[in-house]
mmCIF file of N, CA and C in Angstrom:
data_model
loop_
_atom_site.group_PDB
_atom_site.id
_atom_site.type_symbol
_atom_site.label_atom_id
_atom_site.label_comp_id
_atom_site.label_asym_id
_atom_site.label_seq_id
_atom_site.Cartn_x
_atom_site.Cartn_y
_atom_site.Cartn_z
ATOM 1 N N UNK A 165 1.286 13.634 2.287
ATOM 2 C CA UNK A 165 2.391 12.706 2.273
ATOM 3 C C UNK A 165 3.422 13.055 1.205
ATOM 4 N N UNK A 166 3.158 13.800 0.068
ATOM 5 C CA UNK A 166 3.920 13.586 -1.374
ATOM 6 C C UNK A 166 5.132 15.004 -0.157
ATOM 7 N N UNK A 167 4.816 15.864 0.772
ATOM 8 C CA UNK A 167 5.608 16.978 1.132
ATOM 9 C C UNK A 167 7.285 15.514 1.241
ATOM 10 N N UNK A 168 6.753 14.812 2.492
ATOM 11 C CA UNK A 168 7.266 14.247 2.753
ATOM 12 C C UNK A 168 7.921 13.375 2.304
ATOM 13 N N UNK A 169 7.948 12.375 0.537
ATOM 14 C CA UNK A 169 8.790 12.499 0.071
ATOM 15 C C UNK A 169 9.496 13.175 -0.986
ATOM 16 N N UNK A 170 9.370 14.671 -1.211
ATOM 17 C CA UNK A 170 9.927 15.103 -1.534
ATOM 18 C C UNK A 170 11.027 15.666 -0.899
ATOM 19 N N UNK A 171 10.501 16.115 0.887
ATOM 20 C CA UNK A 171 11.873 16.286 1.342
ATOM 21 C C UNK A 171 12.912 14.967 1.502
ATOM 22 N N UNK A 172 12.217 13.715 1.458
ATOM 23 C CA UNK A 172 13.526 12.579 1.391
ATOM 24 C C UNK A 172 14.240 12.675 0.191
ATOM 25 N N UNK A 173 13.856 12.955 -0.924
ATOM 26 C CA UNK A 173 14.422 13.083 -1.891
ATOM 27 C C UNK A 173 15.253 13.981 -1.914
ATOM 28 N N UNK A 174 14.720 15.118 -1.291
ATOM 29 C CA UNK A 174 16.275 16.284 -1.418
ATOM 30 C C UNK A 174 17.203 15.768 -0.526
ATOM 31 N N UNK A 175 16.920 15.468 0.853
ATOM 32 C CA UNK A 175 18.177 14.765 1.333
ATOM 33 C C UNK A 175 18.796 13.914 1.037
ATOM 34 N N UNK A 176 18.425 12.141 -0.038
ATOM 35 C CA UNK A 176 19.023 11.856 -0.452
ATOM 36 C C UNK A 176 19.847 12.376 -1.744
ATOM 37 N N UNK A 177 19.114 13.488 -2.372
ATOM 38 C CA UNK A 177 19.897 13.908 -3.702
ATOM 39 C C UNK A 177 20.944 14.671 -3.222
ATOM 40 N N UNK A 178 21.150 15.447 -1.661
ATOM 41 C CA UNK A 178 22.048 16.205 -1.487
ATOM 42 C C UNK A 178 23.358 15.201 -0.712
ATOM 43 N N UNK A 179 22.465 14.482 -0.441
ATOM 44 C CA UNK A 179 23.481 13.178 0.463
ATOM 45 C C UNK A 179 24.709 12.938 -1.124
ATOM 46 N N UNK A 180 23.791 12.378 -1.974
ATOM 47 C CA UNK A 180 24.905 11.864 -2.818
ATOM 48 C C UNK A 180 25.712 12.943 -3.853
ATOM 49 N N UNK A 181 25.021 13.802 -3.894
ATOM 50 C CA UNK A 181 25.650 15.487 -4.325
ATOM 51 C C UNK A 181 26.969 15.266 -3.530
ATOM 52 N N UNK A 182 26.979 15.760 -2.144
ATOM 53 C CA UNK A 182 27.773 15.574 -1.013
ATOM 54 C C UNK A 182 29.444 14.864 -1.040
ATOM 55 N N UNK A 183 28.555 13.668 -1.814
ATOM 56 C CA UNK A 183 29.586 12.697 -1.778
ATOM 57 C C UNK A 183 29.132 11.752 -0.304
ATOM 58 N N UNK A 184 28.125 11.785 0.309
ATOM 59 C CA UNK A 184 27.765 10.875 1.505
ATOM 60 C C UNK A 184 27.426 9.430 1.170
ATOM 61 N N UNK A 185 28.013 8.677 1.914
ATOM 62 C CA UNK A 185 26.889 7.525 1.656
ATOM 63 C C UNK A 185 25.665 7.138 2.694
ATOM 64 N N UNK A 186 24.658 7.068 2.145
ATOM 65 C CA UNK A 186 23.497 6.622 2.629
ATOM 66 C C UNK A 186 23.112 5.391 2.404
ATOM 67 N N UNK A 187 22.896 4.673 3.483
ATOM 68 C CA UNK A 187 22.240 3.617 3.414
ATOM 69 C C UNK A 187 21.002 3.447 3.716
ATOM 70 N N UNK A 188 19.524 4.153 3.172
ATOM 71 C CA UNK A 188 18.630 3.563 3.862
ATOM 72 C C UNK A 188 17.645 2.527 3.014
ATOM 73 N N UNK A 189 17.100 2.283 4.186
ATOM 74 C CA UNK A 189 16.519 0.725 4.422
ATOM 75 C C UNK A 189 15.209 0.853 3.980
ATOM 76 N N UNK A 190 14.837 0.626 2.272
ATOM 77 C CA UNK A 190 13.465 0.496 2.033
ATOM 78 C C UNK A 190 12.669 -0.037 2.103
ATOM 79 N N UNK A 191 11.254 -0.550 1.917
ATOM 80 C CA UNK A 191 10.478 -1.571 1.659
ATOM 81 C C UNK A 191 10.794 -2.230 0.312
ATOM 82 N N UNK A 192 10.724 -3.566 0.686
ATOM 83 C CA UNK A 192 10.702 -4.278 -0.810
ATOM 84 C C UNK A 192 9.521 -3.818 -1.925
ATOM 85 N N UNK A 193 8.487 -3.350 -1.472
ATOM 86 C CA UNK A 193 7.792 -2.880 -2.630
ATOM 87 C C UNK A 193 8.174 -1.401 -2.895
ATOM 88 N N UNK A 194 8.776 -0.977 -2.160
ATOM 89 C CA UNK A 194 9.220 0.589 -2.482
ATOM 90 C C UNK A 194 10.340 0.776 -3.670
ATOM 91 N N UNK A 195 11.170 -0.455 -3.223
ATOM 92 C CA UNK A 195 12.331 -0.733 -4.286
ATOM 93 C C UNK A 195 12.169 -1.462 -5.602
ATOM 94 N N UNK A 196 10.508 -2.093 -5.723
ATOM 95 C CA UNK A 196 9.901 -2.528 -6.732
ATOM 96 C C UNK A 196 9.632 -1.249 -7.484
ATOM 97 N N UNK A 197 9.203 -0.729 -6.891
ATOM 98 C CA UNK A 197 7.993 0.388 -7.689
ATOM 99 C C UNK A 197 9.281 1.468 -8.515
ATOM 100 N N UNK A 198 9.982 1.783 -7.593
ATOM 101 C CA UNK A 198 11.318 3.163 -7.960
ATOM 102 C C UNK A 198 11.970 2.394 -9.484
ATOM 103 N N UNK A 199 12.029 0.848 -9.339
ATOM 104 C CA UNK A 199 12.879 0.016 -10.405
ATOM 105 C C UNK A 199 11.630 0.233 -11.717
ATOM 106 N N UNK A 200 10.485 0.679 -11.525
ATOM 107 C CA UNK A 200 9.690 0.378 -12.935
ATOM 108 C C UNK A 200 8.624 -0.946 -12.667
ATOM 109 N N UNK A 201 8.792 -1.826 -11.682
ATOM 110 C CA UNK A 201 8.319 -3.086 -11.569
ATOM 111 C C UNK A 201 7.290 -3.606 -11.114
ATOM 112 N N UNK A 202 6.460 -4.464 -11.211
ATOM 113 C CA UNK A 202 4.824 -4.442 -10.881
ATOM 114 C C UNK A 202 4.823 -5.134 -9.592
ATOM 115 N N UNK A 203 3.811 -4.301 -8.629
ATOM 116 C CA UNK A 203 3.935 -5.332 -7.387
ATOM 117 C C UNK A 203 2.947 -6.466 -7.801
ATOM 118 N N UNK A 204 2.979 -7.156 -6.465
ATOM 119 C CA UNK A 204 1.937 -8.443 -6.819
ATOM 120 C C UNK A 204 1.288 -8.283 -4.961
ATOM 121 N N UNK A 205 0.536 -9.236 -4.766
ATOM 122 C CA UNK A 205 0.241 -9.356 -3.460
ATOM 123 C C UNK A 205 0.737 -9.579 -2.423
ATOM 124 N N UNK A 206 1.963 -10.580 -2.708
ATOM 125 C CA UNK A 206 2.749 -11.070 -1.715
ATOM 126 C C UNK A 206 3.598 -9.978 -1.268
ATOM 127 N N UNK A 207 3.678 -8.941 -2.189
ATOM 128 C CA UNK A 207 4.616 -7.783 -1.958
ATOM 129 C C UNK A 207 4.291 -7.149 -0.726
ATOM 130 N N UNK A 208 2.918 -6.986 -0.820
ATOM 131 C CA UNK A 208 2.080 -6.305 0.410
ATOM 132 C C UNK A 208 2.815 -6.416 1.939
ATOM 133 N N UNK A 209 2.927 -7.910 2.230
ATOM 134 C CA UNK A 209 3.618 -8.369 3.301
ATOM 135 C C UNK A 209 4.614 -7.335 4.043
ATOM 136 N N UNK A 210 5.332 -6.967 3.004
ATOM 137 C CA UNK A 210 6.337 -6.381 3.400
ATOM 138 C C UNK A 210 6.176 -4.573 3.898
ATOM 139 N N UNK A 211 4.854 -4.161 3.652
ATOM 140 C CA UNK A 211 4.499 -2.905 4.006
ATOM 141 C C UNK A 211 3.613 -3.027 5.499
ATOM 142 N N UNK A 212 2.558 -3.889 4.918
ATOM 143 C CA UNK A 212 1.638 -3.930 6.700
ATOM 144 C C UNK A 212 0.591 -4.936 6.057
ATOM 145 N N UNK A 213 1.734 -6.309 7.310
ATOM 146 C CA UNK A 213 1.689 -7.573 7.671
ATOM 147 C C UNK A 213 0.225 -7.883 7.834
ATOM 148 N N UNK A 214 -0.636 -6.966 8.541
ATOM 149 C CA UNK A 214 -1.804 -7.413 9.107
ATOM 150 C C UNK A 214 -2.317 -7.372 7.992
ATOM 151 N N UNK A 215 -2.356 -6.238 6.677
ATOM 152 C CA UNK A 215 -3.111 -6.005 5.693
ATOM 153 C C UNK A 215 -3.288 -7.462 4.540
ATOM 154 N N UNK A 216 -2.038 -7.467 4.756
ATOM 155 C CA UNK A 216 -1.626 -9.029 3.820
ATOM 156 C C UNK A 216 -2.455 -9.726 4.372
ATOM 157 N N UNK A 217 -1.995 -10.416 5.790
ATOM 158 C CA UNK A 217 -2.861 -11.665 6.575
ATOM 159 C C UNK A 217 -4.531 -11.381 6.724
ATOM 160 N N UNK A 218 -5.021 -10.598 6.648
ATOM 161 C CA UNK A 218 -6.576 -10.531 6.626
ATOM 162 C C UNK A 218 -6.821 -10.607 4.762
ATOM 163 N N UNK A 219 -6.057 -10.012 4.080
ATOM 164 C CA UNK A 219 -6.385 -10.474 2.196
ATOM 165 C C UNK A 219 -6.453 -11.667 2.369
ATOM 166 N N UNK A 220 -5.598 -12.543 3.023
ATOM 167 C CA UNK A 220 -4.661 -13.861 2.872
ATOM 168 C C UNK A 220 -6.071 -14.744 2.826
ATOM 169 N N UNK A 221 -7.010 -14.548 4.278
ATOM 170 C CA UNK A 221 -7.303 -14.728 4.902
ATOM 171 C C UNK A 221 -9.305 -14.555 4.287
ATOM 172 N N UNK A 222 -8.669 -13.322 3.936
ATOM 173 C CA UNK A 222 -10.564 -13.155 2.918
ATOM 174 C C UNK A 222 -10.620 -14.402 1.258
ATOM 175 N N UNK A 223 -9.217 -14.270 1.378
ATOM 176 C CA UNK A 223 -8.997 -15.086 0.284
ATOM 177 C C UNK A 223 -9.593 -16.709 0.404
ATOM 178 N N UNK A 224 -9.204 -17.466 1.524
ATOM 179 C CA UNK A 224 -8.935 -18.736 1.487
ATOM 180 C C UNK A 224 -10.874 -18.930 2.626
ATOM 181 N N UNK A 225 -11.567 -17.925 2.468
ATOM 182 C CA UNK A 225 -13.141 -17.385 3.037
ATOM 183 C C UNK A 225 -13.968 -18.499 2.323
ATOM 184 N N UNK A 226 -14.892 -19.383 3.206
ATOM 185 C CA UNK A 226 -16.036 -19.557 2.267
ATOM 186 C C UNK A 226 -17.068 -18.588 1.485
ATOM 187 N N UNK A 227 -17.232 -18.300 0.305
ATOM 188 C CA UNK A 227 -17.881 -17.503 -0.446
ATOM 189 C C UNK A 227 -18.961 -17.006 0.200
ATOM 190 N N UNK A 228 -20.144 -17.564 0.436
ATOM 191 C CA UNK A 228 -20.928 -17.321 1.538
ATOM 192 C C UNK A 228 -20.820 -16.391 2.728
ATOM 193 N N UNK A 229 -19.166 -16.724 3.403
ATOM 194 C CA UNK A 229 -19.220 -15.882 4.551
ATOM 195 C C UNK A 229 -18.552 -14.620 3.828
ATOM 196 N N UNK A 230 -17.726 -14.393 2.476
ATOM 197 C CA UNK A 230 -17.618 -12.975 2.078
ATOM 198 C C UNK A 230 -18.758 -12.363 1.707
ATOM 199 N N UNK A 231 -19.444 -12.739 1.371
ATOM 200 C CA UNK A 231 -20.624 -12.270 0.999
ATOM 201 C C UNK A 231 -21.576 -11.914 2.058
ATOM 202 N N UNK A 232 -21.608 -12.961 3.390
ATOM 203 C CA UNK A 232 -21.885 -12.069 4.436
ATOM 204 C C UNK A 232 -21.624 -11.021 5.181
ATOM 205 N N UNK A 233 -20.375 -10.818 4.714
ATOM 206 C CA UNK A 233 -19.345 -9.263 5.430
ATOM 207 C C UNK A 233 -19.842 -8.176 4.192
ATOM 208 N N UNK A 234 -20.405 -8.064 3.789
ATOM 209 C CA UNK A 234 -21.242 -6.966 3.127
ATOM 210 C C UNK A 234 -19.715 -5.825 2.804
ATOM 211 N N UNK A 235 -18.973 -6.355 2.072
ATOM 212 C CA UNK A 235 -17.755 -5.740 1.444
ATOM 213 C C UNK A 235 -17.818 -5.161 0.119
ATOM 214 N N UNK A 236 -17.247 -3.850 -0.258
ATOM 215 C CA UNK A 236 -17.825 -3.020 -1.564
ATOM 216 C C UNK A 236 -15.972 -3.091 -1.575
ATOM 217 N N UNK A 237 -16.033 -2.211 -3.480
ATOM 218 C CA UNK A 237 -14.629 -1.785 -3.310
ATOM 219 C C UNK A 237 -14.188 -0.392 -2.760
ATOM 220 N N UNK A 238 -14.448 0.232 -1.463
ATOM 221 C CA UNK A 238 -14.036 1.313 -0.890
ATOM 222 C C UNK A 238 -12.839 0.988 -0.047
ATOM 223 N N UNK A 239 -12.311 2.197 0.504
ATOM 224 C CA UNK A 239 -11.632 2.074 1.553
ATOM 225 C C UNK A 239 -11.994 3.475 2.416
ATOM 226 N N UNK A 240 -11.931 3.756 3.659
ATOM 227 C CA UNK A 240 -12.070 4.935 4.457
ATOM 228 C C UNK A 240 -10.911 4.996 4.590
ATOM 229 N N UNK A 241 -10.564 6.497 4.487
ATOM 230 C CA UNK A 241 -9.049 7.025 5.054
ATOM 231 C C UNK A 241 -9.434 8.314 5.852
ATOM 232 N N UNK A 242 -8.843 8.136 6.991
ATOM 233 C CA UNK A 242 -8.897 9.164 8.190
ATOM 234 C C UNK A 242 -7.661 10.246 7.989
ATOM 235 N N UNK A 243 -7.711 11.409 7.558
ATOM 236 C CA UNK A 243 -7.451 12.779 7.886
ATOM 237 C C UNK A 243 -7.353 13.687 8.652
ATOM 238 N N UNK A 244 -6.694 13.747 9.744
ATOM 239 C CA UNK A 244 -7.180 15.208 10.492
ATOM 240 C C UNK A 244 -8.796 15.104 11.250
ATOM 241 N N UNK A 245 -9.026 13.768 11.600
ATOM 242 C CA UNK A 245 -10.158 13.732 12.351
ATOM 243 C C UNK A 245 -11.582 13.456 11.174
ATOM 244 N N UNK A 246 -11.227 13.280 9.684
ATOM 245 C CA UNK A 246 -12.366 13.442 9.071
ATOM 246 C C UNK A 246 -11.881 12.271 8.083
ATOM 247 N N UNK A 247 -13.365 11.422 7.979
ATOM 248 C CA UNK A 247 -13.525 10.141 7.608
ATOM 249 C C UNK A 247 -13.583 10.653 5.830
ATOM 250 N N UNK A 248 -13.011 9.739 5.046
ATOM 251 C CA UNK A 248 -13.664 10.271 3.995
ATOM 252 C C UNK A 248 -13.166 8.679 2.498
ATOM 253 N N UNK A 249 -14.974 7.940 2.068
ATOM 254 C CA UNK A 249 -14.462 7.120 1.303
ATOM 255 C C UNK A 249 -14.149 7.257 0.114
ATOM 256 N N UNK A 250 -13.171 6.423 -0.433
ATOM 257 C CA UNK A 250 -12.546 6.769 -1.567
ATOM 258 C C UNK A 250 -12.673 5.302 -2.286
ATOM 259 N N UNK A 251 -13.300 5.482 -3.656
ATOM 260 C CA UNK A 251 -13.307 4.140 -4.450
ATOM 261 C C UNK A 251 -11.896 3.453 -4.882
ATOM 262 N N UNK A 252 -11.894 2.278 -5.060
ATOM 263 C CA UNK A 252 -11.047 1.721 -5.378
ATOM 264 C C UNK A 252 -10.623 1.124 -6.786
ATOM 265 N N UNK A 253 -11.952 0.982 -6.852
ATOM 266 C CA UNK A 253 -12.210 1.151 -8.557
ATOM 267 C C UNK A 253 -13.623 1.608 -8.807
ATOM 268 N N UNK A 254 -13.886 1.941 -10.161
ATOM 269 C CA UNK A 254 -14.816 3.771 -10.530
ATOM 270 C C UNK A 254 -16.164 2.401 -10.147
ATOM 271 N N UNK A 255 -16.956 3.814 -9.488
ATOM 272 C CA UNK A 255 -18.226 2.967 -8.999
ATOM 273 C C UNK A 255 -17.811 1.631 -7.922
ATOM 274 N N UNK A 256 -16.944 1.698 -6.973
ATOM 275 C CA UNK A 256 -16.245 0.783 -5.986
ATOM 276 C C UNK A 256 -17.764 0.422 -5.205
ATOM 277 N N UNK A 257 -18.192 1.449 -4.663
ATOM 278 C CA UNK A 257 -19.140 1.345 -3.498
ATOM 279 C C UNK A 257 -20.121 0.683 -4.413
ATOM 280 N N UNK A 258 -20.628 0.784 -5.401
ATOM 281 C CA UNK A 258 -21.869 -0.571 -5.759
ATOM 282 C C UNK A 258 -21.266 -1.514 -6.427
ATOM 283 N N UNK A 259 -20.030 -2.020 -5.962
ATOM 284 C CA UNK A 259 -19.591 -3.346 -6.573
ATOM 285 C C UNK A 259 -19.132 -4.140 -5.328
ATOM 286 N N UNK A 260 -20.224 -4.987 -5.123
ATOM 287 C CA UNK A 260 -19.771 -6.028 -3.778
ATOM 288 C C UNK A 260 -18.651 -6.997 -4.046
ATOM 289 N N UNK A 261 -17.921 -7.730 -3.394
ATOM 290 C CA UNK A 261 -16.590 -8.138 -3.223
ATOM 291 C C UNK A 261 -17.524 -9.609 -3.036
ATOM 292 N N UNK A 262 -17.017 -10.651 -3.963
ATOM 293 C CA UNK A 262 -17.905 -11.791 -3.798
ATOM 294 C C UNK A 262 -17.004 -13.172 -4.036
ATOM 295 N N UNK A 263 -17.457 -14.149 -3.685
ATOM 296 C CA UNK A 263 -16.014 -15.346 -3.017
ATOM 297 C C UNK A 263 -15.810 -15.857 -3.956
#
C-alpha cells in the first residue's frame, strides 16, 4: 500500500508544482492524521461504516455474550491469497477482549 501513496503524493506534489488545482476528497480521519491530530472512534465511521457499527455494537454487548465470542486482540489480514495474524497489541492473541 505505502507504493501507492507515494505515487499520490507525487501527483499531488506535481499537481501543485504545476500550478494545478486539485481538489481531492479525503477521509475525515485521513485529514486528521496529515494535520498531527489524534483519531478517536467515532472517526472510524468515516473509513468503513460496518467496522464502526459492529465496535458500536460489541460495545453496548452484554459482557457475558463478549466473552462468549471468544475474541483476542488479533486481526487476520488477507494478502495475495495468504491469511496471516497480526497482534494488535504485543502478546494480542493471549489477551481476551472482555465486557
Amino acid at each position: 500500500h505505502l507504493e501507492y501513496f507515494e505515487f499520490l503524493g507525487a501527483i499531488l506534489g506535481k499537481a501543485l508544482f504545476e500550478g494545478i488545482v486539485v481538489q481531492p476528497l479525503f477521509a475525515h480521519y485521513f485529514l486528521r492524521r496529515l494535520l498531527g491530530k489524534h483519531n478517536f472512534l467515532d472517526d472510524l465511521q468515516s473509513v468503513d461504516s460496518e467496522l464502526y457499527r459492529n465496535l458500536m455494537g460489541l460495545k453496548t454487548m452484554d459482557p457475558e455474550d463478549v466473552e462468549d465470542m471468544s475474541l483476542d486482540f488479533t486481526v487476520t489480514d488477507t494478502a495475495l491469497g495468504v491469511n496471516k495474524t497480526l497482534n494488535l497489541l504485543p502478546g494480542g492473541a493471549g489477551i481476551a477482549v472482555t465486557g
